Amino acid sequence: MSREEKMRDLMARLASMSPEPPPFPEETPMARHQEPRRARPALVFAGAAALVIALAVPLLIFTGNGEPEVIATTTTTSTIPTTSTTASVTTTTTDATATTAVVLPTWSRPVFLYQAPVSSFVGNPALVPVWIEVSPVDPDVEFTEALAAVDDDLPDGLENAIPSDVEILGLRFEDGVWIADMNEAFLAGAGGLLADMTMLNQLIYTLIYPLPDAEVLFTVDGQPVETFGSEGLMLTEPVGRDEFLDQAHVINLSEPIVETDDGWIVRGRANVFEATLALNVLDGSGVVTHEEFVTASCGTGCWGEFEVTLDPDLIVPGESSIQLFQHSAQDGSAVDVITVPVPAGGVWSVTLGN
């Protein structure tokens, strides 16, 4: 047998020993694995949006343009712990429940009252500003309304010359001038020349605070006032804090007595002999616990500014008082004395309806 015949015989035997080839892929049935269906991202976002809306609706209801007139409460379920505060809405949320309460705003600002001095030859009233807090009130309440509410509970020794029926109907600031549109009751004044001047000083100093160089133009029905008070005073031009200052006391406070990081600050204006004042701190029983002298920037015929800083330990808010006066040039006795109580927390609080 030749070599070629041997090779063909070997190939034939190898072929007879090989297994059958597998069928083509398209002939084999496909077994598909069923994956569990996942939520689409759009559905997840929609669920989150629903939660946000559920939380936001109560806030939108209670923080709209209209001011609330009564205290209201609403409850919303949430699983997101959060705490947020707005000007009139406070939201406190636990792990399970969110409570949204509407809180009516509080009116707070310095208001100038007056005090009749003791042992004063002239007797003009001293201007004394205090922080007054009135609640609950509308946000646009004017200080004349606040003063009317405070009249029944004024700080000890302080008084208000502005009649309770006097109101500011409109107020705007233009070119350094507050234009205060008053009601008709303003024209009658406060009952006497000195009372009229005190009323004007209270209004002017309160309105221009803290802009001492500003002025006030009083109008009624939008027109400048030609006849005011018992003497028919003409108020057709803007008036500033010096306009009627000579009808005030020789010692006046220009800012409320407040505590700062440096201590208790007492600021004012005075026209006293040789620009020298005396300052006493009194305890709750009227006993002098501290005394010192204060020098104004001008005196003996001119108005000067003064300022003194008292150590925090000298004052007990709610009990202590600050007494300012000058010593008589004749016998050294205390004259032109004013005594200003220091309220607890530095603010006189009044609740309407009480």
mmCIF file with all atom_site columns, C-alpha atoms in Angstrom, residues 175-295:
data_model
loop_
_atom_site.group_PDB
_atom_site.id
_atom_site.type_symbol
_atom_site.label_atom_id
_atom_site.label_alt_id
_atom_site.label_comp_id
_atom_site.label_asym_id
_atom_site.label_entity_id
_atom_site.label_seq_id
_atom_site.pdbx_PDB_ins_code
_atom_site.Cartn_x
_atom_site.Cartn_y
_atom_site.Cartn_z
_atom_site.occupancy
_atom_site.B_iso_or_equiv
_atom_site.pdbx_formal_charge
_atom_site.auth_seq_id
_atom_site.auth_comp_id
_atom_site.auth_asym_id
_atom_site.auth_atom_id
_atom_site.pdbx_PDB_model_num
ATOM 1   C CA . ASP A 1 175 ? -34.499 114.071 50.610 1.00 0.00 ? 175 ASP A CA 1
ATOM 2   C CA . GLY A 1 176 ? -33.778 113.949 54.333 1.00 0.00 ? 176 GLY A CA 1
ATOM 3   C CA . VAL A 1 177 ? -37.331 114.881 55.353 1.00 0.00 ? 177 VAL A CA 1
ATOM 4   C CA . TRP A 1 178 ? -39.989 112.679 56.924 1.00 0.00 ? 178 TRP A CA 1
ATOM 5   C CA . ILE A 1 179 ? -43.375 113.750 55.580 1.00 0.00 ? 179 ILE A CA 1
ATOM 6   C CA . ALA A 1 180 ? -45.909 112.812 58.242 1.00 0.00 ? 180 ALA A CA 1
ATOM 7   C CA . ASP A 1 181 ? -49.530 113.123 57.182 1.00 0.00 ? 181 ASP A CA 1
ATOM 8   C CA . MET A 1 182 ? -51.536 113.512 60.387 1.00 0.00 ? 182 MET A CA 1
ATOM 9   C CA . ASN A 1 183 ? -55.233 113.230 61.131 1.00 0.00 ? 183 ASN A CA 1
ATOM 10  C CA . GLU A 1 184 ? -57.411 116.242 62.028 1.00 0.00 ? 184 GLU A CA 1
ATOM 11  C CA . ALA A 1 185 ? -56.937 115.660 65.769 1.00 0.00 ? 185 ALA A CA 1
ATOM 12  C CA . PHE A 1 186 ? -53.281 116.687 65.390 1.00 0.00 ? 186 PHE A CA 1
ATOM 13  C CA . LEU A 1 187 ? -54.255 120.315 64.704 1.00 0.00 ? 187 LEU A CA 1
ATOM 14  C CA . ALA A 1 188 ? -55.713 120.813 68.194 1.00 0.00 ? 188 ALA A CA 1
ATOM 15  C CA . GLY A 1 189 ? -52.346 120.197 69.840 1.00 0.00 ? 189 GLY A CA 1
ATOM 16  C CA . ALA A 1 190 ? -51.973 118.888 73.383 1.00 0.00 ? 190 ALA A CA 1
ATOM 17  C CA . GLY A 1 191 ? -53.719 121.618 75.388 1.00 0.00 ? 191 GLY A CA 1
ATOM 18  C CA . GLY A 1 192 ? -51.467 124.585 76.102 1.00 0.00 ? 192 GLY A CA 1
ATOM 19  C CA . LEU A 1 193 ? -48.290 126.018 74.606 1.00 0.00 ? 193 LEU A CA 1
ATOM 20  C CA . LEU A 1 194 ? -45.767 123.991 76.628 1.00 0.00 ? 194 LEU A CA 1
ATOM 21  C CA . ALA A 1 195 ? -47.749 120.789 76.050 1.00 0.00 ? 195 ALA A CA 1
ATOM 22  C CA . ASP A 1 196 ? -47.906 121.570 72.323 1.00 0.00 ? 196 ASP A CA 1
ATOM 23  C CA . MET A 1 197 ? -44.117 122.033 72.168 1.00 0.00 ? 197 MET A CA 1
ATOM 24  C CA . THR A 1 198 ? -43.554 118.812 74.115 1.00 0.00 ? 198 THR A CA 1
ATOM 25  C CA . MET A 1 199 ? -45.885 116.929 71.799 1.00 0.00 ? 199 MET A CA 1
ATOM 26  C CA . LEU A 1 200 ? -43.986 118.206 68.760 1.00 0.00 ? 200 LEU A CA 1
ATOM 27  C CA . ASN A 1 201 ? -40.623 117.353 70.312 1.00 0.00 ? 201 ASN A CA 1
ATOM 28  C CA . GLN A 1 202 ? -41.793 113.802 71.029 1.00 0.00 ? 202 GLN A CA 1
ATOM 29  C CA . LEU A 1 203 ? -43.004 113.353 67.458 1.00 0.00 ? 203 LEU A CA 1
ATOM 30  C CA . ILE A 1 204 ? -39.934 114.918 65.848 1.00 0.00 ? 204 ILE A CA 1
ATOM 31  C CA . TYR A 1 205 ? -37.354 113.078 67.934 1.00 0.00 ? 205 TYR A CA 1
ATOM 32  C CA . THR A 1 206 ? -39.125 109.739 67.544 1.00 0.00 ? 206 THR A CA 1
ATOM 33  C CA . LEU A 1 207 ? -39.531 110.101 63.781 1.00 0.00 ? 207 LEU A CA 1
ATOM 34  C CA . ILE A 1 208 ? -35.956 111.166 63.016 1.00 0.00 ? 208 ILE A CA 1
ATOM 35  C CA . TYR A 1 209 ? -34.335 108.517 65.216 1.00 0.00 ? 209 TYR A CA 1
ATOM 36  C CA . PRO A 1 210 ? -31.603 107.468 64.436 1.00 0.00 ? 210 PRO A CA 1
ATOM 37  C CA . LEU A 1 211 ? -31.032 110.249 61.836 1.00 0.00 ? 211 LEU A CA 1
ATOM 38  C CA . PRO A 1 212 ? -30.376 113.343 63.986 1.00 0.00 ? 212 PRO A CA 1
ATOM 39  C CA . ASP A 1 213 ? -29.985 115.663 60.988 1.00 0.00 ? 213 ASP A CA 1
ATOM 40  C CA . ALA A 1 214 ? -33.304 114.689 59.396 1.00 0.00 ? 214 ALA A CA 1
ATOM 41  C CA . GLU A 1 215 ? -36.380 116.909 59.551 1.00 0.00 ? 215 GLU A CA 1
ATOM 42  C CA . VAL A 1 216 ? -40.144 116.428 59.686 1.00 0.00 ? 216 VAL A CA 1
ATOM 43  C CA . LEU A 1 217 ? -42.841 118.103 57.620 1.00 0.00 ? 217 LEU A CA 1
ATOM 44  C CA . PHE A 1 218 ? -46.288 117.777 59.204 1.00 0.00 ? 218 PHE A CA 1
ATOM 45  C CA . THR A 1 219 ? -49.265 117.711 56.853 1.00 0.00 ? 219 THR A CA 1
ATOM 46  C CA . VAL A 1 220 ? -53.005 117.143 57.185 1.00 0.00 ? 220 VAL A CA 1
ATOM 47  C CA . ASP A 1 221 ? -54.828 115.831 54.124 1.00 0.00 ? 221 ASP A CA 1
ATOM 48  C CA . GLY A 1 222 ? -51.530 116.229 52.289 1.00 0.00 ? 222 GLY A CA 1
ATOM 49  C CA . GLN A 1 223 ? -51.296 119.969 52.985 1.00 0.00 ? 223 GLN A CA 1
ATOM 50  C CA . PRO A 1 224 ? -48.735 121.709 55.239 1.00 0.00 ? 224 PRO A CA 1
ATOM 51  C CA . VAL A 1 225 ? -50.126 122.775 58.601 1.00 0.00 ? 225 VAL A CA 1
ATOM 52  C CA . GLU A 1 226 ? -50.818 126.524 58.851 1.00 0.00 ? 226 GLU A CA 1
ATOM 53  C CA . THR A 1 227 ? -52.417 126.566 62.298 1.00 0.00 ? 227 THR A CA 1
ATOM 54  C CA . PHE A 1 228 ? -51.399 124.183 65.073 1.00 0.00 ? 228 PHE A CA 1
ATOM 55  C CA . GLY A 1 229 ? -52.208 124.036 68.770 1.00 0.00 ? 229 GLY A CA 1
ATOM 56  C CA . SER A 1 230 ? -53.361 126.642 71.250 1.00 0.00 ? 230 SER A CA 1
ATOM 57  C CA . GLU A 1 231 ? -51.248 129.468 69.759 1.00 0.00 ? 231 GLU A CA 1
ATOM 58  C CA . GLY A 1 232 ? -51.921 128.754 66.086 1.00 0.00 ? 232 GLY A CA 1
ATOM 59  C CA . LEU A 1 233 ? -48.310 127.774 65.306 1.00 0.00 ? 233 LEU A CA 1
ATOM 60  C CA . MET A 1 234 ? -47.429 127.645 61.594 1.00 0.00 ? 234 MET A CA 1
ATOM 61  C CA . LEU A 1 235 ? -45.761 124.407 60.511 1.00 0.00 ? 235 LEU A CA 1
ATOM 62  C CA . THR A 1 236 ? -45.519 124.915 56.756 1.00 0.00 ? 236 THR A CA 1
ATOM 63  C CA . GLU A 1 237 ? -41.767 124.191 56.673 1.00 0.00 ? 237 GLU A CA 1
ATOM 64  C CA . PRO A 1 238 ? -39.822 121.107 57.789 1.00 0.00 ? 238 PRO A CA 1
ATOM 65  C CA . VAL A 1 239 ? -38.648 121.220 61.417 1.00 0.00 ? 239 VAL A CA 1
ATOM 66  C CA . GLY A 1 240 ? -35.686 119.452 63.021 1.00 0.00 ? 240 GLY A CA 1
ATOM 67  C CA . ARG A 1 241 ? -34.646 118.444 66.514 1.00 0.00 ? 241 ARG A CA 1
ATOM 68  C CA . ASP A 1 242 ? -33.361 121.940 67.398 1.00 0.00 ? 242 ASP A CA 1
ATOM 69  C CA . GLU A 1 243 ? -36.544 123.777 66.404 1.00 0.00 ? 243 GLU A CA 1
ATOM 70  C CA . PHE A 1 244 ? -38.265 123.493 69.788 1.00 0.00 ? 244 PHE A CA 1
ATOM 71  C CA . LEU A 1 245 ? -35.327 122.374 71.909 1.00 0.00 ? 245 LEU A CA 1
ATOM 72  C CA . ASP A 1 246 ? -35.399 125.513 74.046 1.00 0.00 ? 246 ASP A CA 1
ATOM 73  C CA . GLN A 1 247 ? -38.864 124.450 75.188 1.00 0.00 ? 247 GLN A CA 1
ATOM 74  C CA . ALA A 1 248 ? -37.376 121.192 76.502 1.00 0.00 ? 248 ALA A CA 1
ATOM 75  C CA . HIS A 1 249 ? -35.438 120.575 79.712 1.00 0.00 ? 249 HIS A CA 1
ATOM 76  C CA . VAL A 1 250 ? -31.759 121.553 80.082 1.00 0.00 ? 250 VAL A CA 1
ATOM 77  C CA . ILE A 1 251 ? -30.909 117.821 80.267 1.00 0.00 ? 251 ILE A CA 1
ATOM 78  C CA . ASN A 1 252 ? -32.350 115.365 77.744 1.00 0.00 ? 252 ASN A CA 1
ATOM 79  C CA . LEU A 1 253 ? -31.515 111.838 76.640 1.00 0.00 ? 253 LEU A CA 1
ATOM 80  C CA . SER A 1 254 ? -30.975 111.356 72.910 1.00 0.00 ? 254 SER A CA 1
ATOM 81  C CA . GLU A 1 255 ? -30.956 107.527 72.966 1.00 0.00 ? 255 GLU A CA 1
ATOM 82  C CA . PRO A 1 256 ? -32.436 104.830 75.195 1.00 0.00 ? 256 PRO A CA 1
ATOM 83  C CA . ILE A 1 257 ? -30.176 103.593 77.988 1.00 0.00 ? 257 ILE A CA 1
ATOM 84  C CA . VAL A 1 258 ? -28.904 100.284 76.614 1.00 0.00 ? 258 VAL A CA 1
ATOM 85  C CA . GLU A 1 259 ? -26.291 97.686  77.484 1.00 0.00 ? 259 GLU A CA 1
ATOM 86  C CA . THR A 1 260 ? -23.470 97.010  75.016 1.00 0.00 ? 260 THR A CA 1
ATOM 87  C CA . ASP A 1 261 ? -20.340 94.873  75.146 1.00 0.00 ? 261 ASP A CA 1
ATOM 88  C CA . ASP A 1 262 ? -18.566 97.829  76.763 1.00 0.00 ? 262 ASP A CA 1
ATOM 89  C CA . GLY A 1 263 ? -21.225 98.473  79.407 1.00 0.00 ? 263 GLY A CA 1
ATOM 90  C CA . TRP A 1 264 ? -24.355 100.596 79.850 1.00 0.00 ? 264 TRP A CA 1
ATOM 91  C CA . ILE A 1 265 ? -24.388 103.645 77.547 1.00 0.00 ? 265 ILE A CA 1
ATOM 92  C CA . VAL A 1 266 ? -26.052 106.917 78.577 1.00 0.00 ? 266 VAL A CA 1
ATOM 93  C CA . ARG A 1 267 ? -26.181 109.532 75.787 1.00 0.00 ? 267 ARG A CA 1
ATOM 94  C CA . GLY A 1 268 ? -27.875 112.900 75.718 1.00 0.00 ? 268 GLY A CA 1
ATOM 95  C CA . ARG A 1 269 ? -27.814 116.652 75.159 1.00 0.00 ? 269 ARG A CA 1
ATOM 96  C CA . ALA A 1 270 ? -27.511 119.319 77.813 1.00 0.00 ? 270 ALA A CA 1
ATOM 97  C CA . ASN A 1 271 ? -27.262 123.070 78.270 1.00 0.00 ? 271 ASN A CA 1
ATOM 98  C CA . VAL A 1 272 ? -25.924 123.315 81.817 1.00 0.00 ? 272 VAL A CA 1
ATOM 99  C CA . PHE A 1 273 ? -23.547 125.504 83.793 1.00 0.00 ? 273 PHE A CA 1
ATOM 100 C CA . GLU A 1 274 ? -19.955 124.967 82.664 1.00 0.00 ? 274 GLU A CA 1
ATOM 101 C CA . ALA A 1 275 ? -21.120 121.914 80.681 1.00 0.00 ? 275 ALA A CA 1
ATOM 102 C CA . THR A 1 276 ? -20.923 119.771 83.842 1.00 0.00 ? 276 THR A CA 1
ATOM 103 C CA . LEU A 1 277 ? -23.527 117.208 84.871 1.00 0.00 ? 277 LEU A CA 1
ATOM 104 C CA . ALA A 1 278 ? -23.710 114.759 87.722 1.00 0.00 ? 278 ALA A CA 1
ATOM 105 C CA . LEU A 1 279 ? -24.791 111.147 87.259 1.00 0.00 ? 279 LEU A CA 1
ATOM 106 C CA . ASN A 1 280 ? -25.999 108.816 89.993 1.00 0.00 ? 280 ASN A CA 1
ATOM 107 C CA . VAL A 1 281 ? -26.973 105.166 89.845 1.00 0.00 ? 281 VAL A CA 1
ATOM 108 C CA . LEU A 1 282 ? -29.818 104.303 92.200 1.00 0.00 ? 282 LEU A CA 1
ATOM 109 C CA . ASP A 1 283 ? -30.816 100.842 93.390 1.00 0.00 ? 283 ASP A CA 1
ATOM 110 C CA . GLY A 1 284 ? -34.393 99.629  93.704 1.00 0.00 ? 284 GLY A CA 1
ATOM 111 C CA . SER A 1 285 ? -34.808 101.471 97.016 1.00 0.00 ? 285 SER A CA 1
ATOM 112 C CA . GLY A 1 286 ? -33.541 104.786 95.654 1.00 0.00 ? 286 GLY A CA 1
ATOM 113 C CA . VAL A 1 287 ? -30.173 104.530 97.384 1.00 0.00 ? 287 VAL A CA 1
ATOM 114 C CA . VAL A 1 288 ? -27.200 105.962 95.470 1.00 0.00 ? 288 VAL A CA 1
ATOM 115 C CA . THR A 1 289 ? -24.809 103.121 94.588 1.00 0.00 ? 289 THR A CA 1
ATOM 116 C CA . HIS A 1 290 ? -22.555 105.015 92.188 1.00 0.00 ? 290 HIS A CA 1
ATOM 117 C CA . GLU A 1 291 ? -21.874 108.662 91.284 1.00 0.00 ? 291 GLU A CA 1
ATOM 118 C CA . GLU A 1 292 ? -19.668 110.476 88.818 1.00 0.00 ? 292 GLU A CA 1
ATOM 119 C CA . PHE A 1 293 ? -19.404 113.709 86.841 1.00 0.00 ? 293 PHE A CA 1
ATOM 120 C CA . VAL A 1 294 ? -20.051 113.975 83.111 1.00 0.00 ? 294 VAL A CA 1
ATOM 121 C CA . THR A 1 295 ? -18.887 116.750 80.786 1.00 0.00 ? 295 THR A CA 1
#
